[in-house]
Amino acid sequence: MVFERLILIDGHNHLLGRLASTIAKALLSGQRVVVVRCEDINISGSFYRNKLKYLKYLRLRCNVKPSRGPFHFRAPSKMLVRVVRGMIPHKSVRGAEAMKRLKVFEGVPPPYDQMKRMVVPAALRVIRLRPGRKFCRLGRISHEVGWKYQDVVSTLEEKRKAKALVYYENKKKVLRRKAAAEKRESAKLAPLNQQLAQYGH
């Protein structure tokens, strides 16, 4: 993996375990990782089966003093953090520092809504999961076990997409005008372009 200042991953339609392993590897190599749209991460297997697994996990607790843990996070982002943590030696200094380099969000909050988001091909459901196999959304499981912000996040996402569409339409208009202007003034620009080409531009 090429080292970058920040890797911004869009979690939409990625498989949970495969995405988490890629993130864990990047974190341990010193990379800062941000994951957005965690509510749209997928898990292979039917919703019913995965919900039963999570309900079984909710029953695990310290019998003497439940506040000791384990702590059952309901938010999709926190669920992803827990899966990634299981792939990192988080009790060592190296692992603890790696976990500090991870940020996770439901939806796409600013400033990440104006930055280029990446996908992880090795973790995409459409590539890795055989057609016809069952899968479910992490956001749906979270909602069923007590996450209260599904409606809030979906409302904010609709607003963000509407703003993004307006921006994209304006950008297309600007590019069309620029292309038309270049075509119109091509005779004047030809000698300048030749000079620039000599300098490798």
PDB file of C-alpha atoms in Angstrom:
ATOM      1  CA  MET A   1       0.000   0.000   0.000  1.00  0.00           C
ATOM      2  CA  VAL A   2       1.341   3.431  -0.969  1.00  0.00           C
ATOM      3  CA  PHE A   3       1.756   5.673   2.084  1.00  0.00           C
ATOM      4  CA  GLU A   4      -0.650   8.630   2.034  1.00  0.00           C
ATOM      5  CA  ARG A   5      -1.406  11.454   4.455  1.00  0.00           C
ATOM      6  CA  LEU A   6      -4.911  10.050   4.979  1.00  0.00           C
ATOM      7  CA  ILE A   7      -6.890   7.140   3.523  1.00  0.00           C
ATOM      8  CA  LEU A   8     -10.604   7.950   3.305  1.00  0.00           C
ATOM      9  CA  ILE A   9     -12.692   4.802   2.747  1.00  0.00           C
ATOM     10  CA  ASP A  10     -16.382   4.745   1.842  1.00  0.00           C
ATOM     11  CA  GLY A  11     -17.771   1.712   3.701  1.00  0.00           C
ATOM     12  CA  HIS A  12     -20.838   1.399   1.421  1.00  0.00           C
ATOM     13  CA  ASN A  13     -21.276  -2.221   0.171  1.00  0.00           C
ATOM     14  CA  HIS A  14     -18.013  -3.524   1.693  1.00  0.00           C
ATOM     15  CA  LEU A  15     -17.885  -6.820   3.595  1.00  0.00           C
ATOM     16  CA  LEU A  16     -17.169  -6.213   7.280  1.00  0.00           C
ATOM     17  CA  GLY A  17     -14.370  -8.709   7.962  1.00  0.00           C
ATOM     18  CA  ARG A  18     -12.482  -8.170   4.712  1.00  0.00           C
ATOM     19  CA  LEU A  19     -12.643  -4.394   5.108  1.00  0.00           C
ATOM     20  CA  ALA A  20     -11.504  -4.616   8.745  1.00  0.00           C
ATOM     21  CA  SER A  21      -8.448  -6.744   7.854  1.00  0.00           C
ATOM     22  CA  THR A  22      -7.341  -4.217   5.211  1.00  0.00           C
ATOM     23  CA  ILE A  23      -7.818  -1.340   7.673  1.00  0.00           C
ATOM     24  CA  ALA A  24      -5.888  -3.183  10.426  1.00  0.00           C
ATOM     25  CA  LYS A  25      -2.936  -3.802   8.096  1.00  0.00           C
ATOM     26  CA  ALA A  26      -2.856  -0.121   7.068  1.00  0.00           C
ATOM     27  CA  LEU A  27      -3.056   1.103  10.680  1.00  0.00           C
ATOM     28  CA  LEU A  28      -0.175  -1.123  11.790  1.00  0.00           C
ATOM     29  CA  SER A  29       1.976   0.204   8.940  1.00  0.00           C
ATOM     30  CA  GLY A  30       1.535   3.752  10.309  1.00  0.00           C
ATOM     31  CA  GLN A  31      -1.272   4.940   8.042  1.00  0.00           C
ATOM     32  CA  ARG A  32      -4.148   7.185   9.185  1.00  0.00           C
ATOM     33  CA  VAL A  33      -7.517   5.738   8.107  1.00  0.00           C
ATOM     34  CA  VAL A  34     -10.995   7.311   8.110  1.00  0.00           C
ATOM     35  CA  VAL A  35     -14.089   5.219   7.298  1.00  0.00           C
ATOM     36  CA  VAL A  36     -17.410   6.900   6.442  1.00  0.00           C
ATOM     37  CA  ARG A  37     -20.907   5.449   5.835  1.00  0.00           C
ATOM     38  CA  CYS A  38     -20.346   2.602   8.318  1.00  0.00           C
ATOM     39  CA  GLU A  39     -24.117   1.969   8.449  1.00  0.00           C
ATOM     40  CA  ASP A  40     -23.958   0.674   4.827  1.00  0.00           C
ATOM     41  CA  ILE A  41     -21.274  -1.951   5.491  1.00  0.00           C
ATOM     42  CA  ASN A  42     -22.494  -5.474   4.636  1.00  0.00           C
ATOM     43  CA  ILE A  43     -22.134  -8.773   6.484  1.00  0.00           C
ATOM     44  CA  SER A  44     -22.395 -12.095   4.625  1.00  0.00           C
ATOM     45  CA  GLY A  45     -25.169 -14.394   5.819  1.00  0.00           C
ATOM     46  CA  SER A  46     -28.859 -13.714   6.385  1.00  0.00           C
ATOM     47  CA  PHE A  47     -30.069 -10.900   8.600  1.00  0.00           C
ATOM     48  CA  TYR A  48     -31.822 -13.348  10.945  1.00  0.00           C
ATOM     49  CA  ARG A  49     -28.659 -15.411  11.502  1.00  0.00           C
ATOM     50  CA  ASN A  50     -26.486 -12.339  12.123  1.00  0.00           C
ATOM     51  CA  LYS A  51     -29.026 -10.845  14.507  1.00  0.00           C
ATOM     52  CA  LEU A  52     -29.076 -14.076  16.541  1.00  0.00           C
ATOM     53  CA  LYS A  53     -25.267 -13.962  16.725  1.00  0.00           C
ATOM     54  CA  TYR A  54     -25.359 -10.395  18.008  1.00  0.00           C
ATOM     55  CA  LEU A  55     -28.100 -11.170  20.561  1.00  0.00           C
ATOM     56  CA  LYS A  56     -25.934 -14.018  21.852  1.00  0.00           C
ATOM     57  CA  TYR A  57     -23.026 -11.556  22.182  1.00  0.00           C
ATOM     58  CA  LEU A  58     -25.294  -9.149  24.114  1.00  0.00           C
ATOM     59  CA  ARG A  59     -25.837 -11.837  26.764  1.00  0.00           C
ATOM     60  CA  LEU A  60     -22.101 -12.038  27.539  1.00  0.00           C
ATOM     61  CA  ARG A  61     -21.272  -9.978  30.608  1.00  0.00           C
ATOM     62  CA  CYS A  62     -19.353 -10.041  33.880  1.00  0.00           C
ATOM     63  CA  ASN A  63     -21.687 -11.725  36.363  1.00  0.00           C
ATOM     64  CA  VAL A  64     -20.062 -10.078  39.388  1.00  0.00           C
ATOM     65  CA  LYS A  65     -19.986  -6.522  38.043  1.00  0.00           C
ATOM     66  CA  PRO A  66     -21.424  -5.953  34.526  1.00  0.00           C
ATOM     67  CA  SER A  67     -19.842  -2.473  34.309  1.00  0.00           C
ATOM     68  CA  ARG A  68     -16.460  -4.209  33.975  1.00  0.00           C
ATOM     69  CA  GLY A  69     -17.419  -5.337  30.469  1.00  0.00           C
ATOM     70  CA  PRO A  70     -17.589  -6.578  27.826  1.00  0.00           C
ATOM     71  CA  PHE A  71     -19.172  -3.400  26.465  1.00  0.00           C
ATOM     72  CA  HIS A  72     -21.771  -3.973  23.771  1.00  0.00           C
ATOM     73  CA  PHE A  73     -21.642  -1.100  21.298  1.00  0.00           C
ATOM     74  CA  ARG A  74     -24.779  -0.556  19.200  1.00  0.00           C
ATOM     75  CA  ALA A  75     -23.556   2.032  16.682  1.00  0.00           C
ATOM     76  CA  PRO A  76     -22.301   0.620  13.322  1.00  0.00           C
ATOM     77  CA  SER A  77     -19.085   2.645  13.551  1.00  0.00           C
ATOM     78  CA  LYS A  78     -18.287   1.248  17.005  1.00  0.00           C
ATOM     79  CA  MET A  79     -19.014  -2.285  15.760  1.00  0.00           C
ATOM     80  CA  LEU A  80     -16.434  -1.780  13.002  1.00  0.00           C
ATOM     81  CA  VAL A  81     -13.907  -0.464  15.557  1.00  0.00           C
ATOM     82  CA  ARG A  82     -14.386  -3.605  17.656  1.00  0.00           C
ATOM     83  CA  VAL A  83     -13.823  -5.894  14.641  1.00  0.00           C
ATOM     84  CA  VAL A  84     -10.656  -3.977  13.675  1.00  0.00           C
ATOM     85  CA  ARG A  85      -9.455  -4.046  17.307  1.00  0.00           C
ATOM     86  CA  GLY A  86      -9.665  -7.839  17.274  1.00  0.00           C
ATOM     87  CA  MET A  87      -7.132  -7.890  14.398  1.00  0.00           C
ATOM     88  CA  ILE A  88      -4.622  -5.611  16.186  1.00  0.00           C
ATOM     89  CA  PRO A  89      -2.513  -6.276  19.308  1.00  0.00           C
ATOM     90  CA  HIS A  90      -4.375  -3.396  20.993  1.00  0.00           C
ATOM     91  CA  LYS A  91      -2.925  -3.992  24.470  1.00  0.00           C
ATOM     92  CA  SER A  92       0.629  -3.265  23.301  1.00  0.00           C
ATOM     93  CA  VAL A  93       1.906   0.284  22.760  1.00  0.00           C
ATOM     94  CA  ARG A  94       2.191  -0.316  19.000  1.00  0.00           C
ATOM     95  CA  GLY A  95      -1.406  -1.553  18.801  1.00  0.00           C
ATOM     96  CA  ALA A  96      -2.775   1.262  20.962  1.00  0.00           C
ATOM     97  CA  GLU A  97      -1.057   3.858  18.757  1.00  0.00           C
ATOM     98  CA  ALA A  98      -2.462   2.115  15.654  1.00  0.00           C
ATOM     99  CA  MET A  99      -6.019   2.321  17.041  1.00  0.00           C
ATOM    100  CA  LYS A 100      -5.577   6.067  17.645  1.00  0.00           C
ATOM    101  CA  ARG A 101      -5.018   6.490  13.887  1.00  0.00           C
ATOM    102  CA  LEU A 102      -8.506   5.159  13.068  1.00  0.00           C
ATOM    103  CA  LYS A 103     -11.613   7.345  12.751  1.00  0.00           C
ATOM    104  CA  VAL A 104     -15.077   6.014  11.891  1.00  0.00           C
ATOM    105  CA  PHE A 105     -18.372   7.764  11.130  1.00  0.00           C
ATOM    106  CA  GLU A 106     -21.973   7.068  10.212  1.00  0.00           C
ATOM    107  CA  GLY A 107     -22.876   9.120   7.141  1.00  0.00           C
ATOM    108  CA  VAL A 108     -20.316  11.484   5.599  1.00  0.00           C
ATOM    109  CA  PRO A 109     -19.701  14.440   7.952  1.00  0.00           C
ATOM    110  CA  PRO A 110     -17.698  17.517   6.914  1.00  0.00           C
ATOM    111  CA  PRO A 111     -14.880  17.916   5.918  1.00  0.00           C
ATOM    112  CA  TYR A 112     -14.957  14.395   4.436  1.00  0.00           C
ATOM    113  CA  ASP A 113     -17.997  15.171   2.238  1.00  0.00           C
ATOM    114  CA  GLN A 114     -15.707  17.321   0.045  1.00  0.00           C
ATOM    115  CA  MET A 115     -12.825  14.843  -0.164  1.00  0.00           C
ATOM    116  CA  LYS A 116     -12.254  11.986  -2.590  1.00  0.00           C
ATOM    117  CA  ARG A 117     -13.384   8.689  -1.066  1.00  0.00           C
ATOM    118  CA  MET A 118     -11.848   5.308  -1.897  1.00  0.00           C
ATOM    119  CA  VAL A 119     -13.153   1.760  -2.098  1.00  0.00           C
ATOM    120  CA  VAL A 120     -11.268  -1.436  -1.238  1.00  0.00           C
ATOM    121  CA  PRO A 121     -11.767  -3.809  -4.217  1.00  0.00           C
ATOM    122  CA  ALA A 122     -10.647  -6.835  -2.165  1.00  0.00           C
ATOM    123  CA  ALA A 123     -13.525  -6.185   0.277  1.00  0.00           C
ATOM    124  CA  LEU A 124     -16.372  -5.178  -2.087  1.00  0.00           C
ATOM    125  CA  ARG A 125     -19.445  -7.399  -1.798  1.00  0.00           C
ATOM    126  CA  VAL A 126     -20.155  -7.407  -5.546  1.00  0.00           C
ATOM    127  CA  ILE A 127     -16.656  -8.804  -6.171  1.00  0.00           C
ATOM    128  CA  ARG A 128     -16.157 -11.137  -3.199  1.00  0.00           C
ATOM    129  CA  LEU A 129     -19.629 -12.556  -2.469  1.00  0.00           C
ATOM    130  CA  ARG A 130     -21.119 -15.079  -4.862  1.00  0.00           C
ATOM    131  CA  PRO A 131     -24.338 -13.831  -6.552  1.00  0.00           C
ATOM    132  CA  GLY A 132     -27.436 -15.175  -4.823  1.00  0.00           C
ATOM    133  CA  ARG A 133     -25.786 -15.451  -1.415  1.00  0.00           C
ATOM    134  CA  LYS A 134     -27.562 -13.729   1.465  1.00  0.00           C
ATOM    135  CA  PHE A 135     -26.170 -10.630   3.156  1.00  0.00           C
ATOM    136  CA  CYS A 136     -27.379  -7.886   5.482  1.00  0.00           C
ATOM    137  CA  ARG A 137     -26.588  -4.263   6.358  1.00  0.00           C
ATOM    138  CA  LEU A 138     -24.759  -3.399   9.552  1.00  0.00           C
ATOM    139  CA  GLY A 139     -27.083  -0.399  10.041  1.00  0.00           C
ATOM    140  CA  ARG A 140     -30.160  -2.641  10.169  1.00  0.00           C
ATOM    141  CA  ILE A 141     -28.653  -4.912  12.833  1.00  0.00           C
ATOM    142  CA  SER A 142     -27.606  -1.850  14.863  1.00  0.00           C
ATOM    143  CA  HIS A 143     -31.112  -0.398  14.622  1.00  0.00           C
ATOM    144  CA  GLU A 144     -32.697  -3.665  15.789  1.00  0.00           C
ATOM    145  CA  VAL A 145     -30.422  -3.956  18.845  1.00  0.00           C
ATOM    146  CA  GLY A 146     -30.756  -0.386  20.089  1.00  0.00           C
ATOM    147  CA  TRP A 147     -29.018   2.163  17.818  1.00  0.00           C
ATOM    148  CA  LYS A 148     -31.279   5.247  17.883  1.00  0.00           C
ATOM    149  CA  TYR A 149     -29.904   7.395  15.066  1.00  0.00           C
ATOM    150  CA  GLN A 150     -30.821   5.564  11.852  1.00  0.00           C
ATOM    151  CA  ASP A 151     -33.448   8.166  10.867  1.00  0.00           C
ATOM    152  CA  VAL A 152     -31.172  11.108  11.738  1.00  0.00           C
ATOM    153  CA  VAL A 153     -28.299   9.734   9.652  1.00  0.00           C
ATOM    154  CA  SER A 154     -30.562   8.935   6.663  1.00  0.00           C
ATOM    155  CA  THR A 155     -32.021  12.495   6.740  1.00  0.00           C
ATOM    156  CA  LEU A 156     -28.545  14.054   6.823  1.00  0.00           C
ATOM    157  CA  GLU A 157     -27.403  11.768   4.006  1.00  0.00           C
ATOM    158  CA  GLU A 158     -30.336  12.842   1.794  1.00  0.00           C
ATOM    159  CA  LYS A 159     -29.411  16.507   2.362  1.00  0.00           C
ATOM    160  CA  ARG A 160     -25.757  15.809   1.578  1.00  0.00           C
ATOM    161  CA  LYS A 161     -26.612  13.980  -1.662  1.00  0.00           C
ATOM    162  CA  ALA A 162     -28.916  16.815  -2.772  1.00  0.00           C
ATOM    163  CA  LYS A 163     -26.127  19.379  -2.206  1.00  0.00           C
ATOM    164  CA  ALA A 164     -23.612  17.145  -3.989  1.00  0.00           C
ATOM    165  CA  LEU A 165     -25.923  16.849  -7.031  1.00  0.00           C
ATOM    166  CA  VAL A 166     -26.224  20.649  -7.317  1.00  0.00           C
ATOM    167  CA  TYR A 167     -22.438  21.004  -7.059  1.00  0.00           C
ATOM    168  CA  TYR A 168     -21.878  18.319  -9.717  1.00  0.00           C
ATOM    169  CA  GLU A 169     -24.324  19.927 -12.167  1.00  0.00           C
ATOM    170  CA  ASN A 170     -22.566  23.292 -11.765  1.00  0.00           C
ATOM    171  CA  LYS A 171     -19.187  21.632 -12.246  1.00  0.00           C
ATOM    172  CA  LYS A 172     -20.371  20.027 -15.518  1.00  0.00           C
ATOM    173  CA  LYS A 173     -21.568  23.441 -16.794  1.00  0.00           C
ATOM    174  CA  VAL A 174     -18.164  25.013 -16.035  1.00  0.00           C
ATOM    175  CA  LEU A 175     -16.322  22.171 -17.806  1.00  0.00           C
ATOM    176  CA  ARG A 176     -18.591  22.481 -20.866  1.00  0.00           C
ATOM    177  CA  ARG A 177     -17.956  26.238 -21.051  1.00  0.00           C
ATOM    178  CA  LYS A 178     -14.211  25.698 -20.671  1.00  0.00           C
ATOM    179  CA  ALA A 179     -14.157  23.093 -23.475  1.00  0.00           C
ATOM    180  CA  ALA A 180     -16.187  25.405 -25.747  1.00  0.00           C
ATOM    181  CA  ALA A 181     -13.842  28.351 -25.035  1.00  0.00           C
ATOM    182  CA  GLU A 182     -10.761  26.227 -25.780  1.00  0.00           C
ATOM    183  CA  LYS A 183     -12.297  25.074 -29.059  1.00  0.00           C
ATOM    184  CA  ARG A 184     -13.228  28.640 -30.011  1.00  0.00           C
ATOM    185  CA  GLU A 185      -9.755  30.019 -29.257  1.00  0.00           C
ATOM    186  CA  SER A 186      -7.789  26.981 -30.484  1.00  0.00           C
ATOM    187  CA  ALA A 187      -5.984  29.005 -33.205  1.00  0.00           C
ATOM    188  CA  LYS A 188      -4.644  31.511 -30.648  1.00  0.00           C
ATOM    189  CA  LEU A 189      -3.722  28.794 -28.119  1.00  0.00           C
ATOM    190  CA  ALA A 190      -1.847  26.527 -30.590  1.00  0.00           C
ATOM    191  CA  PRO A 191       1.551  28.369 -30.456  1.00  0.00           C
ATOM    192  CA  LEU A 192       1.336  28.659 -26.654  1.00  0.00           C
ATOM    193  CA  ASN A 193       0.577  24.960 -26.322  1.00  0.00           C
ATOM    194  CA  GLN A 194       3.605  24.127 -28.498  1.00  0.00           C
ATOM    195  CA  GLN A 195       5.855  26.215 -26.238  1.00  0.00           C
ATOM    196  CA  LEU A 196       4.450  24.559 -23.124  1.00  0.00           C
ATOM    197  CA  ALA A 197       4.933  21.107 -24.699  1.00  0.00           C
ATOM    198  CA  GLN A 198       8.673  21.821 -25.036  1.00  0.00           C
ATOM    199  CA  TYR A 199       8.821  22.215 -21.230  1.00  0.00           C
ATOM    200  CA  GLY A 200       6.876  19.021 -20.613  1.00  0.00           C
ATOM    201  CA  HIS A 201       3.440  20.535 -19.864  1.00  0.00           C
TER     202      HIS A 201
END
